[in-house]
Coordinates of C-alpha atoms in Angstrom, one line a residue:
M1 CA 37.8 43.8 -26.9
E2 CA 35.1 46.3 -27.0
K3 CA 35.6 46.8 -30.8
E4 CA 35.3 43.1 -31.4
T5 CA 32.1 43.0 -29.4
V6 CA 30.7 45.9 -31.4
Q7 CA 31.6 44.3 -34.7
V8 CA 29.8 41.1 -33.7
L9 CA 26.7 42.9 -32.6
Q10 CA 26.5 45.1 -35.7
R11 CA 24.7 43.8 -38.7
K12 CA 26.3 44.4 -42.1
P13 CA 24.2 46.0 -44.8
E14 CA 24.8 43.1 -47.3
E15 CA 23.7 40.5 -44.7
T16 CA 20.5 42.4 -44.3
E17 CA 19.9 42.5 -48.0
N18 CA 20.6 38.8 -48.3
K19 CA 18.0 38.0 -45.7
R20 CA 15.4 39.9 -47.6
K21 CA 16.0 37.7 -50.6
I22 CA 14.9 34.5 -48.8
S23 CA 12.1 32.8 -50.7
S24 CA 8.5 33.0 -49.6
K25 CA 8.6 29.2 -48.8
N26 CA 11.5 29.6 -46.6
N27 CA 9.9 32.6 -45.0
I28 CA 6.9 30.5 -44.0
K29 CA 9.2 27.9 -42.5
V30 CA 11.2 30.5 -40.6
K31 CA 7.9 32.0 -39.3
K32 CA 6.7 28.6 -38.2
I33 CA 10.0 27.8 -36.4
N34 CA 10.1 31.2 -34.8
N35 CA 6.5 30.9 -33.6
F36 CA 7.2 27.4 -32.3
L37 CA 10.2 28.7 -30.4
A38 CA 8.3 31.6 -29.0
L39 CA 5.6 29.2 -27.9
L40 CA 8.2 27.1 -26.1
V41 CA 9.7 30.1 -24.4
I42 CA 6.2 31.2 -23.2
L43 CA 5.3 27.8 -22.0
Q44 CA 8.7 27.4 -20.3
F45 CA 8.3 30.8 -18.7
D46 CA 4.8 30.0 -17.5
C47 CA 6.0 26.7 -16.0
I48 CA 8.8 28.4 -14.2
Q49 CA 6.5 31.0 -12.9
Y50 CA 3.9 28.4 -11.9
L51 CA 6.5 26.3 -10.1
C52 CA 7.8 29.3 -8.3
V53 CA 4.2 30.1 -7.2
C54 CA 3.7 26.5 -6.1
V55 CA 6.9 26.5 -4.1
C56 CA 5.8 29.7 -2.4
V57 CA 2.4 28.3 -1.7
F58 CA 3.8 25.0 -0.4
A59 CA 6.1 26.8 2.0
G60 CA 3.3 29.1 3.0
D61 CA 1.0 26.1 3.7
V62 CA 3.6 24.5 6.0
E63 CA 4.0 27.8 7.9
M64 CA 0.2 28.1 8.3
D65 CA -0.1 24.5 9.5
I66 CA 2.6 25.1 12.1
E67 CA 1.0 28.3 13.3
Y68 CA -2.4 26.5 13.5
L69 CA -0.8 23.7 15.6
Y70 CA 0.7 26.3 17.9
E71 CA -2.8 27.9 18.2
V72 CA -4.8 24.7 19.0
V73 CA -2.1 23.3 21.3
P74 CA -0.5 26.4 22.8
Q75 CA 1.6 24.5 25.3
L76 CA 3.8 23.2 22.5
S77 CA 5.3 26.6 21.9
R78 CA 6.8 26.5 25.5
V79 CA 8.7 23.3 24.8
F80 CA 9.3 22.9 21.0
R81 CA 10.4 24.9 18.1
I82 CA 8.5 23.2 15.2
T83 CA 10.6 23.6 12.0
D84 CA 8.9 21.5 9.3
K85 CA 6.0 19.2 8.4
I86 CA 7.5 15.8 7.5
G87 CA 4.5 13.6 7.0
E88 CA 0.8 13.7 6.3
G89 CA -1.8 10.9 6.3
T90 CA -5.5 10.4 6.5
F91 CA -5.8 10.5 10.2
S92 CA -2.7 12.6 11.3
S93 CA 0.1 14.9 10.4
V94 CA 3.7 14.6 11.6
Y95 CA 5.9 17.6 12.3
L96 CA 9.6 18.0 13.1
G97 CA 10.4 19.8 16.3
E98 CA 13.4 20.7 18.4
A99 CA 13.5 20.9 22.2
Q100 CA 16.1 22.3 24.6
M101 CA 17.2 19.5 26.9
T102 CA 18.3 20.0 30.5
D103 CA 22.0 19.4 29.6
G104 CA 21.9 22.2 27.1
R105 CA 21.8 20.1 23.9
R106 CA 19.0 20.4 21.4
E107 CA 17.2 17.2 20.4
K108 CA 14.8 16.5 17.5
F109 CA 11.4 14.9 18.0
A110 CA 8.5 13.8 15.8
L111 CA 5.2 15.4 16.7
K112 CA 2.1 13.5 15.5
H113 CA -1.0 15.6 15.5
L114 CA -4.1 13.4 15.3
I115 CA -7.2 14.7 13.6
P116 CA -9.8 16.1 16.1
T117 CA -12.4 13.6 15.0
S118 CA -10.4 10.5 16.2
H119 CA -12.2 8.5 18.8
P120 CA -10.7 9.0 22.3
V121 CA -10.6 5.3 23.0
R122 CA -8.7 4.7 19.7
I123 CA -6.2 7.5 20.6
A124 CA -5.7 6.0 24.1
A125 CA -5.2 2.5 22.6
E126 CA -2.5 3.8 20.2
L127 CA -0.8 5.4 23.1
Q128 CA -0.9 2.3 25.2
C129 CA 0.6 0.3 22.3
L130 CA 3.5 2.7 22.2
T131 CA 4.0 2.8 25.9
V132 CA 3.7 -1.0 26.6
A133 CA 5.4 -2.4 23.5
G134 CA 7.3 0.5 22.2
G135 CA 10.8 1.7 22.8
K136 CA 12.5 -1.6 22.1
E137 CA 12.9 -4.3 19.4
N138 CA 12.6 -1.8 16.5
V139 CA 9.2 -0.5 17.8
M140 CA 8.7 3.2 18.1
G141 CA 8.2 4.5 21.7
V142 CA 6.5 7.6 23.0
T143 CA 8.1 10.5 24.9
Y144 CA 5.2 12.7 25.8
C145 CA 1.7 13.5 24.9
F146 CA -0.1 16.9 24.8
R147 CA -3.8 17.5 24.8
K148 CA -5.9 20.6 24.4
E149 CA -9.6 20.0 24.2
H150 CA -10.1 17.6 21.2
H151 CA -6.5 18.1 19.8
V152 CA -3.9 15.5 20.7
V153 CA -0.2 15.5 19.9
I154 CA 2.0 12.5 20.5
V155 CA 5.7 13.2 20.9
M156 CA 8.1 10.5 19.7
P157 CA 11.8 10.2 19.1
Y158 CA 12.8 11.4 15.6
V159 CA 14.3 8.8 13.3
E160 CA 15.9 10.3 10.3
H161 CA 15.1 8.0 7.3
Q162 CA 15.1 7.8 3.6
P163 CA 11.9 7.3 1.5
F164 CA 11.6 3.7 0.6
V165 CA 10.8 4.5 -3.1
E166 CA 14.2 6.1 -3.5
I167 CA 16.3 3.2 -2.1
V168 CA 14.3 0.1 -3.1
G169 CA 16.3 -0.4 -6.2
T170 CA 19.7 0.5 -4.8
L171 CA 19.9 -1.7 -1.7
S172 CA 22.4 -4.5 -1.6
F173 CA 21.3 -8.0 -0.9
E174 CA 22.9 -7.8 2.6
E175 CA 20.9 -4.7 3.3
V176 CA 17.7 -6.5 2.2
Q177 CA 18.5 -9.3 4.6
H178 CA 18.9 -7.0 7.5
Y179 CA 15.8 -5.0 6.6
I180 CA 13.5 -8.0 6.6
Y181 CA 15.2 -9.4 9.7
H182 CA 14.6 -6.3 11.7
L183 CA 11.0 -6.0 10.4
L184 CA 10.3 -9.6 11.5
K185 CA 11.9 -8.8 14.8
A186 CA 9.5 -5.9 15.4
L187 CA 6.5 -8.0 14.4
K188 CA 7.5 -10.8 16.7
H189 CA 7.7 -8.3 19.6
I190 CA 4.3 -6.7 19.0
H191 CA 2.6 -10.1 18.3
E192 CA 3.8 -11.4 21.7
F193 CA 1.8 -8.6 23.2
G194 CA -1.3 -9.6 21.2
I195 CA -1.1 -6.6 18.8
I196 CA -2.2 -6.8 15.2
H197 CA -0.7 -3.8 13.5
R198 CA -2.9 -4.1 10.4
D199 CA -0.9 -1.5 8.4
I200 CA 2.5 -2.9 7.8
K201 CA 4.1 -1.1 4.8
P202 CA 7.5 0.6 4.1
T203 CA 6.3 4.0 5.1
N204 CA 5.4 2.7 8.6
F205 CA 8.8 1.0 9.0
L206 CA 11.3 3.8 9.1
Y207 CA 14.8 2.9 7.9
N208 CA 18.0 4.9 8.4
R209 CA 20.4 3.4 5.9
R210 CA 23.4 5.2 7.2
E211 CA 22.9 4.5 10.9
K212 CA 21.3 1.1 10.5
Q213 CA 18.3 2.2 12.5
Y214 CA 14.7 0.7 12.2
A215 CA 11.4 1.8 13.7
L216 CA 7.9 0.4 13.4
V217 CA 5.4 3.3 13.7
D218 CA 1.7 4.1 13.5
F219 CA -0.5 1.9 15.6
G220 CA -3.6 3.9 14.7
L221 CA -5.3 0.9 13.1
A222 CA -4.1 -1.7 15.5
Q223 CA -6.4 -4.4 16.8
G224 CA -6.0 -6.9 19.6
T225 CA -5.9 -10.7 19.5
P226 CA -8.2 -12.6 21.9
D227 CA -5.4 -12.8 24.5
T228 CA -4.0 -9.3 23.9
Q229 CA -2.1 -7.6 26.8
I230 CA -3.2 -4.1 25.6
E231 CA -6.3 -3.6 27.7
L232 CA -7.6 -0.7 25.6
L233 CA -7.6 -2.8 22.5
K234 CA -10.1 -5.0 24.3
V235 CA -12.2 -1.9 24.8
V236 CA -12.0 -1.0 21.2
K237 CA -13.1 -4.5 20.2
A238 CA -15.9 -4.5 22.8
Q239 CA -17.2 -1.2 21.6
K240 CA -17.2 -2.4 18.0
A241 CA -19.1 -5.5 19.1
G242 CA -21.6 -3.4 21.0
G243 CA -22.4 -1.2 18.0
G244 CA -19.4 0.8 17.2
S245 CA -18.3 2.0 13.8
T246 CA -19.9 -1.0 12.0
G247 CA -22.8 -1.5 14.4
R248 CA -22.3 -5.3 14.4
S249 CA -19.9 -7.7 16.1
E250 CA -17.2 -9.5 14.2
E251 CA -18.1 -12.6 16.1
S252 CA -21.8 -12.3 15.1
Q253 CA -20.7 -13.1 11.5
G254 CA -20.2 -16.7 12.5
K255 CA -23.8 -17.1 13.6
R256 CA -24.9 -17.3 10.0
A257 CA -23.2 -18.9 7.1
L258 CA -23.0 -16.7 4.1
I259 CA -22.6 -17.9 0.6
P260 CA -19.5 -16.3 -0.9
L261 CA -20.5 -14.4 -4.0
P262 CA -18.5 -15.0 -7.2
P263 CA -15.9 -12.3 -7.5
N264 CA -17.2 -10.4 -10.5
T265 CA -20.2 -8.4 -9.4
P266 CA -20.0 -4.9 -11.0
H267 CA -23.0 -2.5 -11.4
H268 CA -25.3 -4.6 -9.2
T269 CA -23.9 -5.0 -5.8
P270 CA -23.8 -2.2 -3.3
H271 CA -20.6 -0.8 -2.1
T272 CA -18.9 -3.6 -0.1
S273 CA -16.2 -1.8 1.7
T274 CA -16.5 -1.8 5.5
K275 CA -15.0 0.8 7.8
P276 CA -11.9 0.2 10.1
A277 CA -12.3 -0.6 13.7
A278 CA -12.3 3.1 14.6
K279 CA -14.5 5.3 12.5
R280 CA -12.3 8.2 11.5
P281 CA -13.7 10.3 8.7
C282 CA -11.2 11.6 6.2
P283 CA -10.5 15.3 6.6
P284 CA -10.7 17.7 3.6
P285 CA -7.6 17.4 1.4
S286 CA -4.9 19.7 2.7
R287 CA -3.3 22.4 0.6
T288 CA 0.2 20.9 1.2
K289 CA -0.7 17.5 -0.2
H290 CA -2.5 19.0 -3.2
T291 CA 0.3 21.3 -4.0
K292 CA 2.8 18.4 -4.0
E293 CA 0.7 16.5 -6.5
L294 CA 0.5 19.6 -8.8
M295 CA 4.3 20.1 -8.6
G296 CA 5.0 16.4 -9.3
L297 CA 7.0 16.1 -6.1
C298 CA 5.2 12.9 -5.0
K299 CA 7.7 10.4 -6.4
T300 CA 6.2 7.0 -7.1
S301 CA 8.0 4.0 -8.7
R302 CA 6.2 2.2 -11.4
S303 CA 4.4 -0.8 -10.0
V304 CA 4.3 -4.2 -11.6
F305 CA 0.6 -4.3 -12.3
G306 CA -0.3 -0.6 -12.4
E307 CA -4.0 0.3 -12.6
R308 CA -4.8 -1.9 -15.6
N309 CA -8.0 -3.8 -14.8
L310 CA -7.4 -7.5 -15.6
N311 CA -11.1 -8.2 -15.1
N312 CA -12.4 -5.7 -17.6
T313 CA -15.8 -7.1 -18.8
N314 CA -15.3 -5.3 -22.1
P315 CA -12.0 -6.5 -23.4
P316 CA -10.5 -5.1 -26.6
K317 CA -11.6 -6.7 -29.8
T318 CA -8.0 -7.5 -30.7
T319 CA -7.5 -9.9 -27.8
D320 CA -8.7 -13.4 -28.2
K321 CA -8.1 -14.5 -24.6
A322 CA -11.0 -14.9 -22.3
P323 CA -11.2 -12.5 -19.3
L324 CA -10.2 -13.8 -15.9
L325 CA -13.7 -13.3 -14.6
K326 CA -16.7 -13.7 -16.8
P327 CA -19.3 -10.9 -17.0
T328 CA -22.1 -11.0 -14.5
K329 CA -25.5 -12.4 -15.5
T330 CA -28.6 -11.3 -13.7
E331 CA -31.7 -13.5 -13.9
D332 CA -35.2 -12.2 -14.1
V333 CA -36.6 -11.2 -10.7
A334 CA -40.2 -12.3 -11.3
A335 CA -39.0 -15.7 -12.6
R336 CA -37.0 -16.3 -9.4
R337 CA -39.2 -14.7 -6.8
F338 CA -41.0 -17.9 -5.8
V339 CA -37.7 -19.4 -4.5
S340 CA -36.8 -16.4 -2.4
T341 CA -38.2 -18.0 0.8
K342 CA -37.4 -21.6 0.0
R343 CA -33.8 -21.5 -0.9
R344 CA -32.3 -19.1 1.6
P345 CA -29.2 -20.5 3.4
L346 CA -29.9 -22.2 6.7
P347 CA -28.2 -20.5 9.7
A348 CA -25.1 -22.3 10.9
R349 CA -24.1 -22.8 14.5
S350 CA -22.0 -20.0 15.9
S351 CA -18.5 -21.0 17.0
T352 CA -17.8 -20.8 20.7
T353 CA -15.4 -18.2 22.0
G354 CA -11.8 -19.5 22.2
Q355 CA -12.2 -22.2 19.6
K356 CA -10.9 -22.0 16.1
P357 CA -13.6 -21.2 13.6
K358 CA -14.6 -24.1 11.4
P359 CA -14.9 -23.5 7.7
T360 CA -18.5 -23.1 6.6
S361 CA -19.7 -25.4 3.9
L362 CA -23.1 -25.2 2.4
N363 CA -25.1 -27.8 0.6
P364 CA -25.9 -26.4 -2.8
A365 CA -29.3 -27.9 -2.6
L366 CA -30.1 -25.5 0.3
T367 CA -29.1 -22.4 -1.8
C368 CA -30.1 -20.8 -5.0
S369 CA -28.8 -22.2 -8.3
C370 CA -26.1 -19.6 -8.8
Y371 CA -24.0 -21.0 -6.0
M372 CA -20.4 -21.6 -7.3
T373 CA -21.3 -20.5 -10.8
D374 CA -20.1 -17.5 -12.8
H375 CA -23.3 -15.5 -12.4
I376 CA -25.3 -14.0 -9.6
C377 CA -29.0 -14.1 -9.1
N378 CA -31.1 -11.3 -7.5
I379 CA -31.6 -13.4 -4.4
C380 CA -27.9 -13.2 -3.6
L381 CA -27.8 -9.6 -4.6
S382 CA -30.5 -8.8 -2.1
R383 CA -28.6 -10.3 0.8
K384 CA -26.9 -8.2 3.4
Q385 CA -23.2 -7.6 2.9
Q386 CA -20.9 -9.4 5.2
V387 CA -19.0 -7.3 7.7
A388 CA -15.3 -8.0 8.3
P389 CA -12.3 -6.0 9.2
R390 CA -10.5 -4.6 6.1
A391 CA -8.4 -1.8 7.6
G392 CA -5.1 -1.4 5.9
T393 CA -3.3 -0.1 2.8
P394 CA -4.3 -1.4 -0.7
G395 CA -1.6 -3.6 -2.1
F396 CA -0.6 -5.0 1.3
R397 CA -3.9 -6.6 2.4
A398 CA -3.8 -10.4 2.9
P399 CA -6.2 -12.7 0.9
E400 CA -8.3 -13.4 4.1
V401 CA -8.8 -9.6 4.3
L402 CA -9.8 -9.3 0.7
T403 CA -12.2 -12.1 0.9
K404 CA -13.8 -10.7 4.1
C405 CA -12.9 -13.5 6.4
P406 CA -14.3 -12.4 9.8
N407 CA -11.6 -14.1 11.8
Q408 CA -8.2 -12.3 11.2
G409 CA -5.1 -12.6 13.3
T410 CA -1.4 -11.6 13.3
A411 CA -0.9 -13.5 10.0
I412 CA -2.2 -10.5 8.1
D413 CA 1.0 -8.6 9.2
I414 CA 3.2 -11.5 8.0
W415 CA 1.6 -11.3 4.6
S416 CA 2.3 -7.6 4.4
A417 CA 5.9 -8.2 5.3
G418 CA 6.0 -10.7 2.5
V419 CA 4.8 -8.1 0.0
I420 CA 7.6 -5.8 1.2
L421 CA 10.2 -8.5 0.7
L422 CA 8.7 -9.1 -2.8
S423 CA 9.3 -5.4 -3.6
L424 CA 12.9 -5.6 -2.2
L425 CA 13.8 -8.6 -4.3
S426 CA 12.2 -7.4 -7.5
G427 CA 13.2 -3.8 -7.1
R428 CA 9.6 -2.7 -7.7
Y429 CA 7.5 -0.5 -5.4
P430 CA 4.6 -0.7 -5.1
F431 CA 4.4 -4.2 -6.4
F432 CA 0.6 -4.6 -6.2
K433 CA -1.5 -1.6 -7.2
A434 CA -5.3 -2.3 -7.5
S435 CA -8.3 0.0 -7.3
D436 CA -10.5 -2.5 -5.5
D437 CA -10.4 -5.7 -3.5
L438 CA -11.4 -7.9 -6.5
L439 CA -8.6 -6.7 -8.7
A440 CA -6.2 -7.0 -5.8
L441 CA -7.2 -10.7 -5.3
T442 CA -6.7 -11.2 -9.1
Q443 CA -3.2 -9.8 -8.9
I444 CA -2.4 -12.2 -6.1
M445 CA -3.7 -15.1 -8.1
T446 CA -1.5 -14.0 -11.0
I447 CA 1.5 -14.5 -8.7
R448 CA 0.4 -17.4 -6.5
G449 CA -1.9 -19.3 -8.8
S450 CA -5.7 -19.3 -9.1
K451 CA -6.2 -22.9 -8.0
E452 CA -4.0 -22.5 -5.0
T453 CA -5.8 -19.3 -4.0
A454 CA -9.2 -21.0 -4.3
Q455 CA -8.0 -24.0 -2.2
A456 CA -6.6 -21.8 0.5
A457 CA -9.9 -19.8 0.6
R458 CA -11.9 -23.0 1.2
K459 CA -9.8 -23.5 4.3
F460 CA -11.4 -20.5 5.9
G461 CA -14.8 -20.9 4.5
K462 CA -14.7 -18.9 1.3
A463 CA -15.3 -19.8 -2.3
I464 CA -13.5 -18.2 -5.3
V465 CA -14.7 -18.8 -8.8
C466 CA -12.2 -18.0 -11.6
S467 CA -13.0 -18.6 -15.3
R468 CA -9.3 -19.1 -16.2
E469 CA -6.7 -21.1 -14.5
L470 CA -3.6 -19.1 -13.6
P471 CA -0.5 -21.2 -12.8
P472 CA 1.7 -20.1 -9.9
L473 CA 5.0 -18.3 -10.8
D474 CA 8.5 -19.2 -9.8
L475 CA 9.3 -16.4 -7.3
R476 CA 13.0 -16.4 -8.2
I477 CA 12.4 -16.1 -11.9
L478 CA 9.8 -13.4 -11.3
C479 CA 12.0 -11.2 -9.1
E480 CA 15.2 -11.7 -11.1
T481 CA 13.4 -10.8 -14.3
L482 CA 11.8 -7.7 -12.9
R483 CA 15.1 -6.6 -11.4
G484 CA 16.9 -7.1 -14.7
I485 CA 19.2 -9.9 -13.6
R486 CA 17.6 -12.5 -15.8
P487 CA 16.7 -11.8 -19.4
C488 CA 13.0 -12.2 -20.2
G489 CA 12.5 -15.3 -22.2
G490 CA 9.5 -16.2 -24.4
D491 CA 7.3 -17.9 -21.8
S492 CA 9.2 -17.2 -18.6
L493 CA 6.6 -14.6 -17.5
P494 CA 3.0 -14.0 -18.4
P495 CA 2.1 -11.1 -20.7
E496 CA 1.1 -9.0 -17.7
F497 CA 4.7 -8.7 -16.6
R498 CA 6.5 -8.3 -19.9
T499 CA 5.7 -4.6 -20.0
S500 CA 6.8 -4.1 -16.4
R501 CA 10.3 -5.4 -16.6
H502 CA 13.3 -3.6 -15.1
P503 CA 14.6 -0.8 -17.4
A504 CA 18.0 -2.5 -17.4
D505 CA 16.5 -5.6 -19.0
T506 CA 14.9 -3.5 -21.8
K507 CA 18.1 -1.7 -22.4
Q508 CA 20.0 -5.0 -22.6
E509 CA 17.7 -6.2 -25.4
Q510 CA 18.3 -3.0 -27.3
T511 CA 22.0 -2.5 -26.9
G512 CA 23.2 -6.1 -26.5
P513 CA 24.7 -8.0 -23.6
T514 CA 25.8 -5.9 -20.6
P515 CA 27.8 -6.8 -17.6
G516 CA 25.8 -8.5 -14.8
P517 CA 25.1 -6.9 -11.4
S518 CA 28.0 -5.6 -9.4
R519 CA 29.5 -8.2 -7.2
G520 CA 29.6 -5.8 -4.4
T521 CA 25.8 -5.7 -4.1
G522 CA 25.4 -9.4 -3.7
W523 CA 22.6 -9.8 -6.3
D524 CA 24.7 -12.2 -8.4
S525 CA 24.6 -14.9 -5.8
V526 CA 21.3 -14.7 -4.0
P527 CA 20.6 -17.9 -2.0
D528 CA 17.5 -20.0 -2.4
H529 CA 16.8 -19.5 1.3
I530 CA 15.4 -16.0 0.8
Y531 CA 12.9 -17.2 -1.8
D532 CA 11.9 -20.0 0.5
L533 CA 11.2 -17.5 3.2
L534 CA 9.3 -15.3 0.7
D535 CA 7.2 -18.3 -0.2
K536 CA 6.3 -18.9 3.5
L537 CA 5.5 -15.3 4.1
L538 CA 3.2 -15.2 1.1
D539 CA 1.4 -18.4 2.1
L540 CA -2.2 -18.1 1.0
N541 CA -3.6 -19.9 4.0
P542 CA -3.3 -17.9 7.2
A543 CA -3.4 -21.0 9.3
T544 CA -0.2 -22.4 7.8
R545 CA 1.5 -19.0 7.2
I546 CA 4.8 -18.7 9.0
S547 CA 4.9 -16.6 12.2
A548 CA 7.4 -13.9 12.9
A549 CA 9.1 -16.0 15.6
V550 CA 9.5 -19.0 13.4
A551 CA 10.7 -16.8 10.5
L552 CA 13.5 -15.4 12.6
Q553 CA 14.8 -19.0 13.0
H554 CA 14.9 -19.5 9.2
P555 CA 18.3 -20.6 7.7
L556 CA 18.5 -17.2 6.0
F557 CA 19.3 -15.6 9.4
K558 CA 21.6 -18.3 10.8
D559 CA 24.5 -15.9 11.0
F560 CA 22.5 -13.1 12.6
T561 CA 22.9 -12.3 16.3
E562 CA 20.4 -10.7 18.6

């Protein structure tokens, strides 16, 4: 065996001589190939080295964060052994800890460390939501709370769960039914207490697929309805009305009727985003989150829309279609200055407390000439921006939030649940992905129709101008095409969706017909009931949008038991 090995490794003299006789042209090719392979080896080595360093730094960051938590809240070390950091957001970080119970067993808990700049009333309101409404009906409860100076740690039961992005395309239809049922069940429960969650999304509704467990978490952005049973949510609202984070009351917006600006106002309007109910500045980006992004560990599924701006005012020359929203035109200031005092909108009467707000309609004769047109004059640009709650996650905000409707209720949570169901049925997450509210509203119009969106906006006193009419899409055709169940026909979907189809559909076109979905998953016989429910959840008008209590009585859930 050793002799054979030696013979293989030894190079014969004639072989060496033959290699010397290679032509110069081939020598150049060999050198290029060798250089290329060497470059690949170097790059591969560098990547491996870099990844190793990143993993070490990532692990070191978690260790440092845990040590820091022990330092700022020392009483934790006497109760918990913190083992990992399992979540991180703008306003908090979540850790996994173990505690020794009195019966000798060890139990896992989730420890939520709030950023020190959180307002005390906001922290207390979140705790009250968890204690009053939590612990039942798929709503997370609270076990204990630690405080050391301005550091607060909320201890909650730990629910082992799978990331939504990893399972959204693998769930069976029956699992989707149960998922949306239990989400609506949790929403019905908190809405009965007068709690508006404001941040309904998959990452805030934990799902243990194996144990069939569900938990609605994170009430950090919660607001109260006028009849809320959470007393501290009333305090949060009163502080905001008295000059809190926005300095102006939400109710005060009804004292004057504002002319809704046409949607496309780039480069001229000041920043229109308002802050959430509780002003909580973003902390500096943590090392852990940055390292994950460098390593590519943050898995994200491709959204339907992506970040492509459908309202680009400079479309490519190759396209002959008109943009959805026309470019802004600004009139000369001097030419319009004389009407600045004559054509300001007249103040409207404020709606009394306890009554439903009436839609504000203005006589165009009392306004400037740009009202309901595709351009904005300097008079409108000089007006103060309207303040309205807009807390939430992009992609899950309801139309009334995007259009700055000052009166928002529990219907905004129902819309977010509809977006989640849309992702479950289409197998796409996130479904909507927009960089600003205007683009988000345009994406909604692409699904639900531009005329329908404008008609619904008029119901709550808003005006939407769109230069191109977008017809509403059939939700079943949309979801089945994106999932790959239905082949994409010529005009079944608009061009915006043809590049976002399910990979299985694209593969089918390339390789020919393939077998349909597995019968075991149930996607080959989806009833119309679920698309009817989806249509009601995504009702553009919050006044007619289905409630969680009514949704639970839908025929889709006729065989479900409490």
